[in-house]
Amino acid sequence: MTMFIPALRAEIAKLLTTKIWWILAIILFLYVAGVSGGLGALFGFLSQSADADASGSAPPTDVLAPMLYGTVSTFGYVFPVLLGALAVTSEHRHQMLTPTFLATPKRGIVLAAKSVALLMFGAIYGVIGVIASVGAGAGALALFGLDTQLGESDTWAMIARAILALALWAVIGVGLGALIPNQVAAIVVILAFTQFVEPTLRALVSLAEWAATVGKFLPGAASDALLGAPSFFTMGMTGDSLEWWQGGLLLAALALVLTVLGYVVSWKRDVT
Amino acid sequence: MPTGVPIEFAGLTKRFGSVDAVSDLSFTVEPGRVTGFLGPNGAGKTTSLRMLLGLVAPTSGTATIGGVKYRDLESPLSTVGAALEAASFHPGRSARDHLRVYAKAARIDPQRVDIALATVGLSEYARRRVGGYSLGMRQRLGLAFALLGDPGVLVLDEPINGLDPEGIKWIRGFLRTLAAEGRTVLVSSHLLSEVQQSVDEVVIIARGALVHRGPLSSLEVEGAATKVIVDSPNREALLAALTAASASFEIARAGVLVSGLEPGEIGHIAFLAGVEVSSLHRQKSGLEDSFLALVGEGRSL
């Protein structure tokens, strides 16, 4: 423990003294605000014209607010993962493991400190993402005179769980970075999985009952389950998802398993 | 003033696959002296130092600092300062931020950061991003990292590489100062000439194994095959006298290079022949010659 707190302070300082954390934070903010605000405006417009035409093609307006606020996880979770992975892979890329392990020779402490630092930064990303998704989403809903549901405690509980989800995703990034120390490879794998493989799988498994029981264990599905909000993937499909706490435990377990594997695969190796 | 403790290598061995990078290396480095750790590129110097610092796990054997393994040191950076390679920095971070990060990790007073930067002459560039640093400046920053905790033991891997002549002169004096303060100083190099002005002791390895250790002067004795340079205003008469005395010699740019005879004997030959001598001395490259003989000339990697 005597080495853990200093190591944690060093890991936080490492993140704060380079640009990448706020560059990714800005992109996260703009992306989530754009998606939440854009979809809010689109569905707001559709529901207005639906009222006029009396043809129900838009989602029910009562799930619209949590769905928009939940975009912070559904669309934004890739950013804390990237930050976590970069925090590990840049140590390899710039040969910084040498000074890092010279200052803190017990390597498990360094990895634990990194995970905790990223948990904190993931939560900060969660707050930034929530400001974007709630700000833009609620703004768009208000514009079309729809209920923002900001007065309901359920909404705020979901927002708190969204922050927890992004915090856990940052730690998953640390594990992935340790497992794939090559920076370019790690970024490619993360982008390919989060932007293509997982969305495709989730779309496919929703076509069959048996597959959906497996599909709910996909990390993105677990993240949506943790939020407990209707997401764009579960909308109008077989409503098979985990409880929110099960989703949270699944993400935490994923982070732990990846980090332990990464420790064995790359972290305790010789630094040459 | 922090005092140095001995560094001890005991039977240290590292095997990569079927190749012994370091085999059964044993020696002690004493405080208060500068010890040169010499050998050609690929001899296993860096691997040995990395094992000492807990970065590479030995296949067998131990390396300790004051009897303690690096990873068990209570406050590592305040006990041992190490500068290993010139590129261990995030290019986007300033020198000051770089050192501050590790000062935090090692619980070192943040004021030491500016002191270390001033010591190596980087104060002016402290807030500049490391990405724009020259090789020499990176070497100095590596050295500042080593000095961060004001340690009693210093381990420097090829610290002279990339320094300009002024920097080389400065670091030679600096190493002497550190040793005079009672610290343990271990400096690796692949060139004897680079460090011979600053080291007291030498440890020479080749192909992963110890080939020589002792004071710097021990190399002169080992290099018995030194030659003598002699010259005369009347070189023809000198050559005739040497031929008459059946000495073996060759003509060099600086004079006549005689082997197998002591300077006194050559002077005597010239005296008997009545030849005036304008220079008569031992060839100076003895240290380098015996170093090369020890490490096996042309077999370096």
Coordinates of C-alpha atoms in Angstrom, one line a residue:
Chain A
M1 CA 0.0 0.0 0.0
T2 CA 2.9 2.4 0.7
M3 CA 3.8 2.2 -3.0
F4 CA 0.2 2.2 -4.3
I5 CA -0.9 5.7 -3.6
P6 CA 2.3 7.3 -5.0
A7 CA 1.9 5.0 -8.1
L8 CA -1.7 6.2 -8.4
R9 CA -0.7 9.8 -8.2
A10 CA 2.0 9.2 -10.9
E11 CA -0.5 7.5 -13.2
I12 CA -2.9 10.4 -12.9
A13 CA -0.1 12.8 -13.6
K14 CA 0.9 10.8 -16.7
L15 CA -2.7 11.2 -18.1
L16 CA -2.9 14.9 -17.2
T17 CA 0.5 15.8 -18.8
T18 CA -0.3 14.5 -22.3
K19 CA -2.9 15.8 -24.7
I20 CA -4.7 12.6 -25.6
W21 CA -7.2 12.6 -22.6
W22 CA -8.8 15.9 -23.5
I23 CA -8.6 15.3 -27.2
L24 CA -10.6 12.1 -26.8
A25 CA -12.9 13.9 -24.3
I26 CA -13.7 16.6 -26.8
I27 CA -14.5 14.1 -29.5
L28 CA -16.6 12.1 -27.1
F29 CA -18.6 15.2 -26.2
L30 CA -19.2 16.3 -29.8
Y31 CA -20.0 12.8 -31.0
V32 CA -22.5 12.0 -28.2
A33 CA -24.1 15.5 -28.3
G34 CA -24.4 15.1 -32.1
V35 CA -26.0 11.7 -31.9
S36 CA -28.3 12.5 -29.0
G37 CA -29.3 15.9 -30.2
G38 CA -29.7 14.7 -33.8
L39 CA -31.8 11.6 -32.9
G40 CA -33.8 13.7 -30.5
A41 CA -34.6 16.2 -33.2
L42 CA -35.4 13.4 -35.7
F43 CA -37.8 11.5 -33.4
G44 CA -39.3 14.7 -32.1
F45 CA -40.1 15.7 -35.6
L46 CA -41.4 12.3 -36.5
S47 CA -43.7 12.2 -33.4
Q48 CA -45.1 15.6 -34.3
S49 CA -45.9 14.5 -37.8
A50 CA -47.1 11.1 -36.4
D51 CA -49.6 13.0 -34.3
A52 CA -50.7 14.9 -37.4
D53 CA -50.9 11.8 -39.7
A54 CA -52.0 9.4 -36.9
S55 CA -49.6 6.8 -38.2
G56 CA -47.4 5.3 -35.4
S57 CA -43.9 4.9 -36.9
A58 CA -41.8 6.8 -34.3
P59 CA -40.8 5.1 -31.0
P60 CA -43.1 5.8 -28.1
T61 CA -42.3 9.1 -26.6
D62 CA -42.0 7.8 -23.0
V63 CA -38.8 5.7 -23.8
L64 CA -37.4 8.5 -26.0
A65 CA -35.7 10.4 -23.2
P66 CA -33.8 7.5 -21.6
M67 CA -32.9 6.2 -25.0
L68 CA -31.3 9.5 -25.9
Y69 CA -29.6 9.9 -22.6
G70 CA -28.3 6.4 -22.9
T71 CA -26.4 7.2 -26.1
V72 CA -23.5 8.1 -23.9
S73 CA -23.0 4.4 -23.4
T74 CA -24.3 3.0 -26.6
F75 CA -22.2 5.3 -28.8
G76 CA -19.7 6.8 -26.4
Y77 CA -18.2 3.7 -24.7
V78 CA -15.4 3.4 -27.3
F79 CA -13.6 6.6 -26.0
P80 CA -12.8 5.4 -22.4
V81 CA -11.7 2.1 -23.9
L82 CA -9.3 3.9 -26.2
L83 CA -8.0 6.1 -23.4
G84 CA -7.4 3.0 -21.2
A85 CA -5.6 1.1 -24.0
L86 CA -3.5 4.1 -25.0
A87 CA -2.4 4.6 -21.3
V88 CA -0.9 1.1 -21.4
T89 CA 0.4 0.9 -25.0
S90 CA 2.1 4.2 -24.9
E91 CA 4.3 2.9 -22.1
H92 CA 5.4 0.2 -24.5
R93 CA 5.6 2.4 -27.6
H94 CA 7.8 5.1 -25.9
Q95 CA 9.8 2.6 -23.8
M96 CA 8.5 4.2 -20.7
L97 CA 8.1 0.9 -18.9
T98 CA 11.8 1.3 -18.0
P99 CA 11.5 4.5 -15.8
T100 CA 8.0 3.3 -14.6
F101 CA 9.3 0.0 -13.3
L102 CA 12.5 1.7 -11.9
A103 CA 10.3 4.0 -9.9
T104 CA 7.9 1.3 -8.8
P105 CA 9.6 -2.1 -9.2
K106 CA 6.5 -4.1 -8.0
R107 CA 4.7 -4.3 -11.4
G108 CA 1.4 -5.5 -10.1
I109 CA 1.1 -2.3 -8.1
V110 CA 1.7 -0.2 -11.3
L111 CA -1.0 -2.1 -13.2
A112 CA -3.5 -1.8 -10.3
A113 CA -2.7 1.9 -10.0
K114 CA -3.3 2.4 -13.7
S115 CA -6.6 0.6 -13.5
V116 CA -7.8 2.8 -10.6
A117 CA -6.6 5.9 -12.4
L118 CA -8.5 4.9 -15.5
L119 CA -11.6 4.1 -13.5
M120 CA -11.5 7.7 -12.3
F121 CA -10.9 9.1 -15.8
G122 CA -13.6 6.8 -17.2
A123 CA -16.0 8.3 -14.7
I124 CA -14.9 11.8 -15.8
Y125 CA -15.6 10.8 -19.4
G126 CA -19.0 9.5 -18.1
V127 CA -19.8 12.9 -16.7
I128 CA -18.7 14.7 -19.9
G129 CA -20.7 12.2 -22.0
V130 CA -23.8 12.6 -19.8
I131 CA -23.6 16.4 -20.1
A132 CA -23.5 15.9 -23.9
S133 CA -26.2 13.3 -24.2
V134 CA -28.6 14.9 -21.6
G135 CA -27.9 18.4 -22.7
A136 CA -28.4 17.9 -26.4
G137 CA -31.1 15.2 -26.0
A138 CA -33.2 17.1 -23.5
G139 CA -32.7 20.3 -25.5
A140 CA -34.1 18.6 -28.6
L141 CA -37.0 17.0 -26.8
A142 CA -37.9 20.4 -25.2
L143 CA -37.8 21.9 -28.7
F144 CA -40.6 19.6 -29.8
G145 CA -42.5 19.9 -26.6
L146 CA -41.8 16.4 -25.5
D147 CA -41.3 15.2 -21.9
T148 CA -37.6 15.4 -20.9
Q149 CA -38.2 13.2 -17.8
L150 CA -35.5 15.1 -16.0
G151 CA -37.7 15.4 -13.0
E152 CA -37.8 11.7 -12.5
S153 CA -35.5 9.9 -10.1
D154 CA -35.3 6.9 -12.5
T155 CA -33.7 9.1 -15.1
W156 CA -31.0 10.3 -12.7
A157 CA -30.3 6.7 -11.4
M158 CA -29.8 5.7 -15.1
I159 CA -27.4 8.6 -15.6
A160 CA -25.4 7.5 -12.5
R161 CA -25.2 4.0 -14.0
A162 CA -24.1 5.5 -17.3
I163 CA -21.1 7.1 -15.5
L164 CA -20.3 3.8 -13.9
A165 CA -20.5 2.0 -17.3
L166 CA -17.9 4.4 -18.9
A167 CA -15.6 4.1 -15.8
L168 CA -15.7 0.3 -16.2
W169 CA -15.0 0.6 -20.0
A170 CA -11.8 2.5 -19.3
V171 CA -10.6 -0.3 -17.1
I172 CA -11.5 -2.8 -19.8
G173 CA -9.2 -0.6 -22.1
V174 CA -6.3 -1.1 -19.6
G175 CA -6.7 -4.8 -19.8
L176 CA -6.9 -4.8 -23.6
G177 CA -3.8 -2.6 -23.8
A178 CA -1.9 -5.0 -21.6
L179 CA -3.1 -7.9 -23.7
I180 CA -2.3 -6.2 -27.0
P181 CA 0.8 -4.0 -26.3
N182 CA 1.2 -3.0 -29.9
Q183 CA -0.5 0.4 -30.0
V184 CA -1.7 0.3 -33.6
A185 CA -3.0 -3.3 -33.2
A186 CA -4.8 -2.4 -30.0
I187 CA -6.6 0.6 -31.7
V188 CA -7.5 -1.4 -34.7
V189 CA -8.9 -4.3 -32.6
I190 CA -10.9 -1.9 -30.4
L191 CA -12.4 0.1 -33.3
A192 CA -13.2 -3.1 -35.3
F193 CA -14.8 -4.8 -32.4
T194 CA -16.8 -1.8 -31.0
Q195 CA -17.8 -0.3 -34.3
F196 CA -18.3 -3.4 -36.5
V197 CA -18.1 -6.8 -34.9
E198 CA -20.3 -6.2 -31.8
P199 CA -23.0 -4.2 -33.6
T200 CA -23.2 -6.8 -36.3
L201 CA -23.4 -9.7 -33.8
R202 CA -26.1 -7.9 -31.8
A203 CA -28.1 -7.3 -34.9
L204 CA -27.7 -11.0 -36.0
V205 CA -28.5 -12.6 -32.6
S206 CA -31.7 -10.6 -32.3
L207 CA -33.0 -12.6 -35.3
A208 CA -33.2 -15.9 -33.4
E209 CA -34.5 -16.7 -29.9
W210 CA -31.6 -19.0 -29.0
A211 CA -29.0 -16.6 -30.2
A212 CA -30.4 -13.8 -28.2
T213 CA -29.8 -15.7 -24.9
V214 CA -26.1 -15.7 -25.9
G215 CA -26.1 -12.2 -27.3
K216 CA -27.1 -10.6 -24.1
F217 CA -23.7 -11.5 -22.8
L218 CA -21.9 -9.4 -25.4
P219 CA -20.0 -6.5 -23.7
G220 CA -22.0 -3.8 -25.4
A221 CA -25.3 -5.6 -24.5
A222 CA -24.1 -5.9 -20.9
S223 CA -23.3 -2.2 -20.9
D224 CA -26.8 -1.3 -22.1
A225 CA -28.2 -3.6 -19.5
L226 CA -26.2 -1.8 -16.8
L227 CA -27.9 1.4 -18.0
G228 CA -31.3 -0.2 -18.0
A229 CA -32.4 2.1 -20.7
P230 CA -33.9 1.0 -24.0
S231 CA -31.1 1.2 -26.6
F232 CA -31.3 1.3 -30.3
F233 CA -30.3 -2.3 -30.4
T234 CA -33.0 -3.7 -28.2
M235 CA -35.7 -1.4 -29.5
G236 CA -38.6 -3.4 -30.9
M237 CA -36.7 -6.7 -30.6
T238 CA -37.0 -9.7 -28.3
G239 CA -36.6 -8.0 -25.0
D240 CA -33.9 -10.3 -23.7
S241 CA -31.3 -8.5 -21.6
L242 CA -29.6 -8.8 -18.2
E243 CA -30.5 -7.1 -15.0
W244 CA -28.6 -3.8 -14.6
W245 CA -26.5 -5.2 -11.8
Q246 CA -25.7 -8.3 -13.8
G247 CA -24.6 -6.1 -16.7
G248 CA -22.3 -4.2 -14.3
L249 CA -20.8 -7.3 -12.8
L250 CA -20.2 -8.7 -16.3
L251 CA -18.3 -5.6 -17.3
A252 CA -16.3 -5.6 -14.1
A253 CA -15.4 -9.3 -14.6
L254 CA -14.4 -8.6 -18.2
A255 CA -12.1 -5.8 -17.0
L256 CA -10.6 -8.1 -14.3
V257 CA -10.0 -11.1 -16.6
L258 CA -8.5 -9.0 -19.4
T259 CA -6.2 -7.2 -17.0
V260 CA -5.0 -10.4 -15.3
L261 CA -4.4 -12.0 -18.8
G262 CA -2.5 -8.8 -19.9
Y263 CA -0.4 -9.0 -16.7
V264 CA 0.6 -12.5 -17.6
V265 CA 1.0 -12.0 -21.4
S266 CA 2.9 -8.7 -21.5
W267 CA 3.3 -6.9 -18.2
K268 CA 5.6 -9.2 -16.3
R269 CA 7.8 -9.9 -19.3
D270 CA 11.4 -8.7 -19.5
V271 CA 11.8 -5.0 -20.4
T272 CA 14.6 -4.9 -22.9
Chain B
M1 CA 25.4 13.3 1.4
P2 CA 24.2 9.8 0.4
T3 CA 26.9 7.2 0.7
G4 CA 27.3 4.4 -1.8
V5 CA 26.8 0.7 -1.1
P6 CA 28.5 -2.1 -3.1
I7 CA 26.8 -3.7 -6.1
E8 CA 27.2 -7.4 -6.3
F9 CA 26.7 -9.7 -9.2
A10 CA 26.8 -13.4 -8.2
G11 CA 26.6 -16.2 -10.8
L12 CA 24.3 -14.0 -12.9
T13 CA 23.1 -15.9 -16.0
K14 CA 20.6 -15.1 -18.7
R15 CA 19.6 -17.5 -21.5
F16 CA 17.6 -16.4 -24.5
G17 CA 16.5 -19.7 -26.1
S18 CA 19.7 -21.6 -26.5
V19 CA 22.0 -18.5 -26.4
D20 CA 23.7 -17.5 -23.2
A21 CA 23.5 -13.7 -23.3
V22 CA 25.2 -13.5 -19.9
S23 CA 26.8 -16.5 -18.3
D24 CA 27.9 -16.9 -14.7
L25 CA 28.9 -13.3 -14.2
S26 CA 30.3 -12.5 -10.8
F27 CA 31.9 -9.3 -9.6
T28 CA 31.6 -6.6 -7.1
V29 CA 31.5 -2.8 -7.6
E30 CA 32.8 -0.8 -4.7
P31 CA 31.7 2.7 -3.6
G32 CA 33.9 5.7 -3.9
R33 CA 35.3 4.7 -7.4
V34 CA 34.2 4.9 -10.9
T35 CA 34.0 1.4 -12.4
G36 CA 33.9 1.0 -16.1
F37 CA 31.8 -1.9 -17.4
L38 CA 33.3 -2.6 -20.8
G39 CA 32.8 -4.9 -23.7
P40 CA 31.9 -4.8 -27.4
N41 CA 28.4 -4.3 -28.5
G42 CA 26.3 -7.4 -27.8
A43 CA 28.6 -8.6 -25.1
G44 CA 25.7 -8.6 -22.6
K45 CA 26.4 -5.3 -20.7
T46 CA 22.9 -3.9 -21.1
T47 CA 21.3 -7.2 -20.2
S48 CA 23.4 -7.5 -17.1
L49 CA 22.5 -4.0 -16.0
R50 CA 18.8 -4.6 -16.7
M51 CA 18.9 -7.8 -14.5
L52 CA 20.5 -5.7 -11.7
L53 CA 17.6 -3.3 -12.0
G54 CA 14.9 -5.9 -12.0
L55 CA 13.8 -5.2 -15.5
V56 CA 15.0 -8.5 -16.9
A57 CA 14.6 -11.7 -14.9
P58 CA 17.8 -13.7 -14.6
T59 CA 17.8 -17.4 -15.6
S60 CA 19.9 -18.0 -12.5
G61 CA 22.1 -16.1 -10.1
T62 CA 21.5 -12.8 -8.3
A63 CA 22.4 -9.2 -8.6
T64 CA 22.1 -7.0 -5.4
I65 CA 22.6 -3.5 -4.3
G66 CA 23.9 -3.4 -0.7
G67 CA 22.8 -7.0 -0.4
V68 CA 19.2 -6.2 -1.5
K69 CA 17.5 -7.1 -4.8
Y70 CA 16.3 -4.0 -6.7
R71 CA 12.6 -4.9 -6.4
D72 CA 12.9 -5.3 -2.7
L73 CA 14.4 -1.8 -2.1
E74 CA 12.4 0.4 0.2
S75 CA 12.8 3.5 -1.9
P76 CA 14.5 2.4 -5.2
L77 CA 15.1 5.8 -6.9
S78 CA 16.7 7.3 -3.8
T79 CA 19.0 4.2 -3.5
V80 CA 20.0 3.6 -7.1
G81 CA 19.9 6.1 -10.0
A82 CA 19.9 4.5 -13.5
A83 CA 20.1 5.9 -17.0
L84 CA 19.6 3.1 -19.5
E85 CA 18.6 4.4 -22.9
A86 CA 18.2 7.8 -24.5
A87 CA 14.6 7.2 -25.7
S88 CA 12.5 6.4 -22.6
F89 CA 10.3 9.5 -22.8
H90 CA 6.9 10.4 -24.0
P91 CA 7.6 12.9 -26.8
G92 CA 4.6 15.0 -25.8
R93 CA 5.7 15.6 -22.3
S94 CA 8.1 18.3 -21.1
A95 CA 11.3 17.3 -19.3
R96 CA 9.9 18.8 -16.1
D97 CA 6.6 16.9 -16.3
H98 CA 8.5 13.7 -17.2
L99 CA 10.6 13.9 -14.0
R100 CA 7.6 15.1 -11.9
V101 CA 5.7 11.9 -12.8
Y102 CA 8.4 9.7 -11.5
A103 CA 9.1 11.9 -8.5
K104 CA 5.5 11.3 -7.5
A105 CA 5.8 7.5 -8.0
A106 CA 9.0 7.4 -5.9
R107 CA 7.8 9.8 -3.2
I108 CA 10.7 12.2 -4.0
D109 CA 10.4 15.9 -3.0
P110 CA 9.2 17.7 -6.2
Q111 CA 11.9 20.3 -5.7
R112 CA 14.5 17.7 -6.6
V113 CA 13.1 17.9 -10.2
D114 CA 14.5 21.4 -10.8
I115 CA 17.7 20.6 -9.0
A116 CA 18.3 17.5 -11.2
L117 CA 17.5 19.5 -14.3
A118 CA 19.9 22.3 -13.3
T119 CA 22.7 19.7 -12.5
V120 CA 22.6 18.4 -16.0
G121 CA 22.3 21.8 -17.6
L122 CA 18.7 21.5 -18.9
S123 CA 16.9 24.2 -16.8
E124 CA 16.5 26.4 -19.9
Y125 CA 14.7 23.6 -21.8
A126 CA 12.8 22.2 -18.9
R127 CA 9.3 23.2 -20.2
R128 CA 10.0 22.2 -23.7
R129 CA 8.5 19.0 -25.1
V130 CA 11.0 16.1 -25.1
G131 CA 10.0 15.3 -28.7
G132 CA 12.1 18.2 -29.9
Y133 CA 15.2 17.2 -27.9
S134 CA 18.6 16.3 -29.5
L135 CA 20.2 13.0 -28.7
G136 CA 22.6 14.9 -26.3
M137 CA 19.7 16.6 -24.5
R138 CA 18.0 13.2 -24.2
Q139 CA 21.1 11.8 -22.6
R140 CA 21.2 14.6 -20.1
L141 CA 17.5 14.1 -19.3
G142 CA 18.2 10.4 -18.7
L143 CA 21.0 11.4 -16.4
A144 CA 18.7 13.9 -14.6
F145 CA 16.2 11.0 -14.1
A146 CA 19.1 9.0 -12.5
L147 CA 20.0 11.9 -10.2
L148 CA 16.3 12.6 -9.2
G149 CA 16.5 10.8 -5.9
D150 CA 20.0 11.9 -5.0
P151 CA 21.1 8.2 -4.9
G152 CA 24.3 6.7 -3.5
V153 CA 24.6 4.3 -6.4
L154 CA 24.6 5.2 -10.1
V155 CA 24.2 2.8 -13.0
L156 CA 24.8 4.5 -16.3
D157 CA 24.5 2.6 -19.6
E158 CA 26.6 4.2 -22.3
P159 CA 26.1 7.7 -20.9
I160 CA 28.7 9.3 -23.3
N161 CA 26.9 8.2 -26.5
G162 CA 25.5 11.2 -28.4
L163 CA 27.2 13.9 -26.2
D164 CA 29.1 16.7 -27.9
P165 CA 32.8 17.2 -27.0
E166 CA 31.8 19.7 -24.3
G167 CA 29.3 17.3 -22.9
I168 CA 31.8 14.5 -22.8
K169 CA 34.3 16.7 -20.9
W170 CA 31.6 17.7 -18.5
I171 CA 30.4 14.1 -17.8
R172 CA 33.9 12.8 -17.2
G173 CA 34.4 15.4 -14.5
F174 CA 30.9 14.8 -13.2
L175 CA 31.5 11.0 -12.8
R176 CA 34.8 11.8 -10.9
T177 CA 32.9 14.2 -8.6
L178 CA 30.1 11.6 -7.8
A179 CA 32.7 9.0 -6.9
A180 CA 34.7 11.4 -4.8
E181 CA 31.5 12.0 -2.8
G182 CA 31.6 8.4 -1.9
R183 CA 29.0 7.1 -4.3
T184 CA 29.2 3.9 -6.2
V185 CA 29.4 4.6 -10.0
L186 CA 29.1 1.9 -12.6
V187 CA 29.4 3.1 -16.2
S188 CA 29.2 0.9 -19.2
S189 CA 30.8 1.6 -22.6
H190 CA 31.9 -0.3 -25.7
L191 CA 34.9 2.0 -26.1
L192 CA 37.7 2.0 -23.5
S193 CA 39.1 5.3 -24.8
E194 CA 35.7 6.9 -24.0
V195 CA 36.0 6.2 -20.3
Q196 CA 39.6 5.6 -19.6
Q197 CA 40.1 9.1 -18.4
S198 CA 37.4 8.7 -15.7
V199 CA 37.4 5.2 -14.5
D200 CA 39.4 3.7 -11.6
E201 CA 38.4 0.1 -12.1
V202 CA 37.5 -1.9 -15.2
V203 CA 35.3 -4.9 -15.6
I204 CA 35.5 -6.4 -19.1
I205 CA 33.1 -8.9 -20.5
A206 CA 32.9 -10.5 -23.9
R207 CA 30.2 -12.9 -25.2
G208 CA 28.4 -12.7 -21.9
A209 CA 31.4 -13.8 -19.7
L210 CA 33.8 -12.0 -17.5
V211 CA 37.3 -11.7 -19.2
H212 CA 39.1 -9.2 -16.9
R213 CA 38.7 -7.2 -13.8
G214 CA 41.0 -4.9 -11.9
P215 CA 42.3 -1.4 -11.7
L216 CA 42.7 0.4 -15.0
S217 CA 46.5 0.1 -14.7
S218 CA 46.2 -3.7 -14.8
L219 CA 45.5 -3.4 -18.5
E220 CA 49.0 -2.0 -19.2
V221 CA 50.6 -5.0 -17.7
E222 CA 48.4 -7.4 -19.7
G223 CA 49.4 -5.6 -22.9
A224 CA 53.0 -6.7 -22.8
A225 CA 53.4 -6.5 -26.5
T226 CA 53.9 -2.8 -26.7
K227 CA 56.2 -1.2 -29.2
V228 CA 58.7 1.6 -29.0
I229 CA 58.9 4.5 -31.3
V230 CA 62.4 5.8 -32.1
D231 CA 63.6 8.4 -34.6
S232 CA 66.7 10.2 -35.6
P233 CA 67.7 13.2 -37.8
N234 CA 69.8 10.7 -39.6
R235 CA 67.3 7.9 -40.0
E236 CA 69.4 5.9 -42.4
A237 CA 72.2 5.5 -39.8
L238 CA 69.6 4.6 -37.2
L239 CA 68.1 1.9 -39.5
A240 CA 71.6 0.5 -40.2
A241 CA 72.4 0.3 -36.4
L242 CA 69.1 -1.4 -35.7
T243 CA 69.7 -3.9 -38.5
A244 CA 73.2 -4.5 -37.2
A245 CA 71.7 -5.3 -33.8
S246 CA 69.2 -7.6 -35.5
A247 CA 66.2 -5.8 -34.0
S248 CA 62.8 -6.2 -35.7
F249 CA 61.3 -2.9 -36.8
E250 CA 59.0 -1.2 -39.3
I251 CA 58.8 2.3 -40.6
A252 CA 55.8 4.2 -39.4
R253 CA 54.6 7.8 -39.9
A254 CA 55.8 8.9 -36.5
G255 CA 59.2 7.2 -36.7
V256 CA 60.6 3.7 -36.5
L257 CA 58.5 1.2 -34.7
V258 CA 60.6 -1.3 -32.9
S259 CA 59.2 -4.4 -31.2
G260 CA 60.7 -6.8 -28.7
L261 CA 63.1 -4.2 -27.2
E262 CA 62.8 -1.8 -24.2
P263 CA 63.4 1.9 -24.9
G264 CA 66.7 1.7 -22.9
E265 CA 68.1 -1.1 -25.1
I266 CA 67.3 0.9 -28.2
G267 CA 69.0 4.0 -26.8
H268 CA 72.0 1.9 -26.0
I269 CA 72.2 0.6 -29.6
A270 CA 72.0 4.1 -31.0
F271 CA 74.6 5.4 -28.5
L272 CA 77.1 2.6 -29.5
A273 CA 76.5 3.4 -33.2
G274 CA 77.0 7.2 -32.6
V275 CA 73.5 8.0 -34.0
E276 CA 71.7 11.1 -32.6
V277 CA 68.2 10.2 -31.3
S278 CA 65.4 12.8 -31.7
S279 CA 62.6 10.7 -30.1
L280 CA 62.4 7.6 -28.0
H281 CA 59.2 6.4 -26.2
R282 CA 56.7 3.7 -25.8
Q283 CA 53.8 3.6 -28.2
K284 CA 50.8 4.9 -26.3
S285 CA 48.0 2.7 -27.5
G286 CA 48.8 -0.1 -25.0
L287 CA 45.5 0.1 -23.1
E288 CA 43.3 0.0 -26.2
D289 CA 45.4 -2.9 -27.6
S290 CA 45.1 -5.0 -24.5
F291 CA 41.4 -4.2 -24.3
L292 CA 40.9 -5.4 -27.9
A293 CA 43.0 -8.5 -27.2
L294 CA 40.9 -9.4 -24.2
V295 CA 37.5 -9.0 -25.9
G296 CA 38.7 -10.9 -29.0
E297 CA 39.3 -8.5 -31.9
G298 CA 36.8 -8.7 -34.8
R299 CA 34.5 -11.1 -32.9
S300 CA 32.3 -8.4 -31.5
L301 CA 28.7 -8.4 -32.7

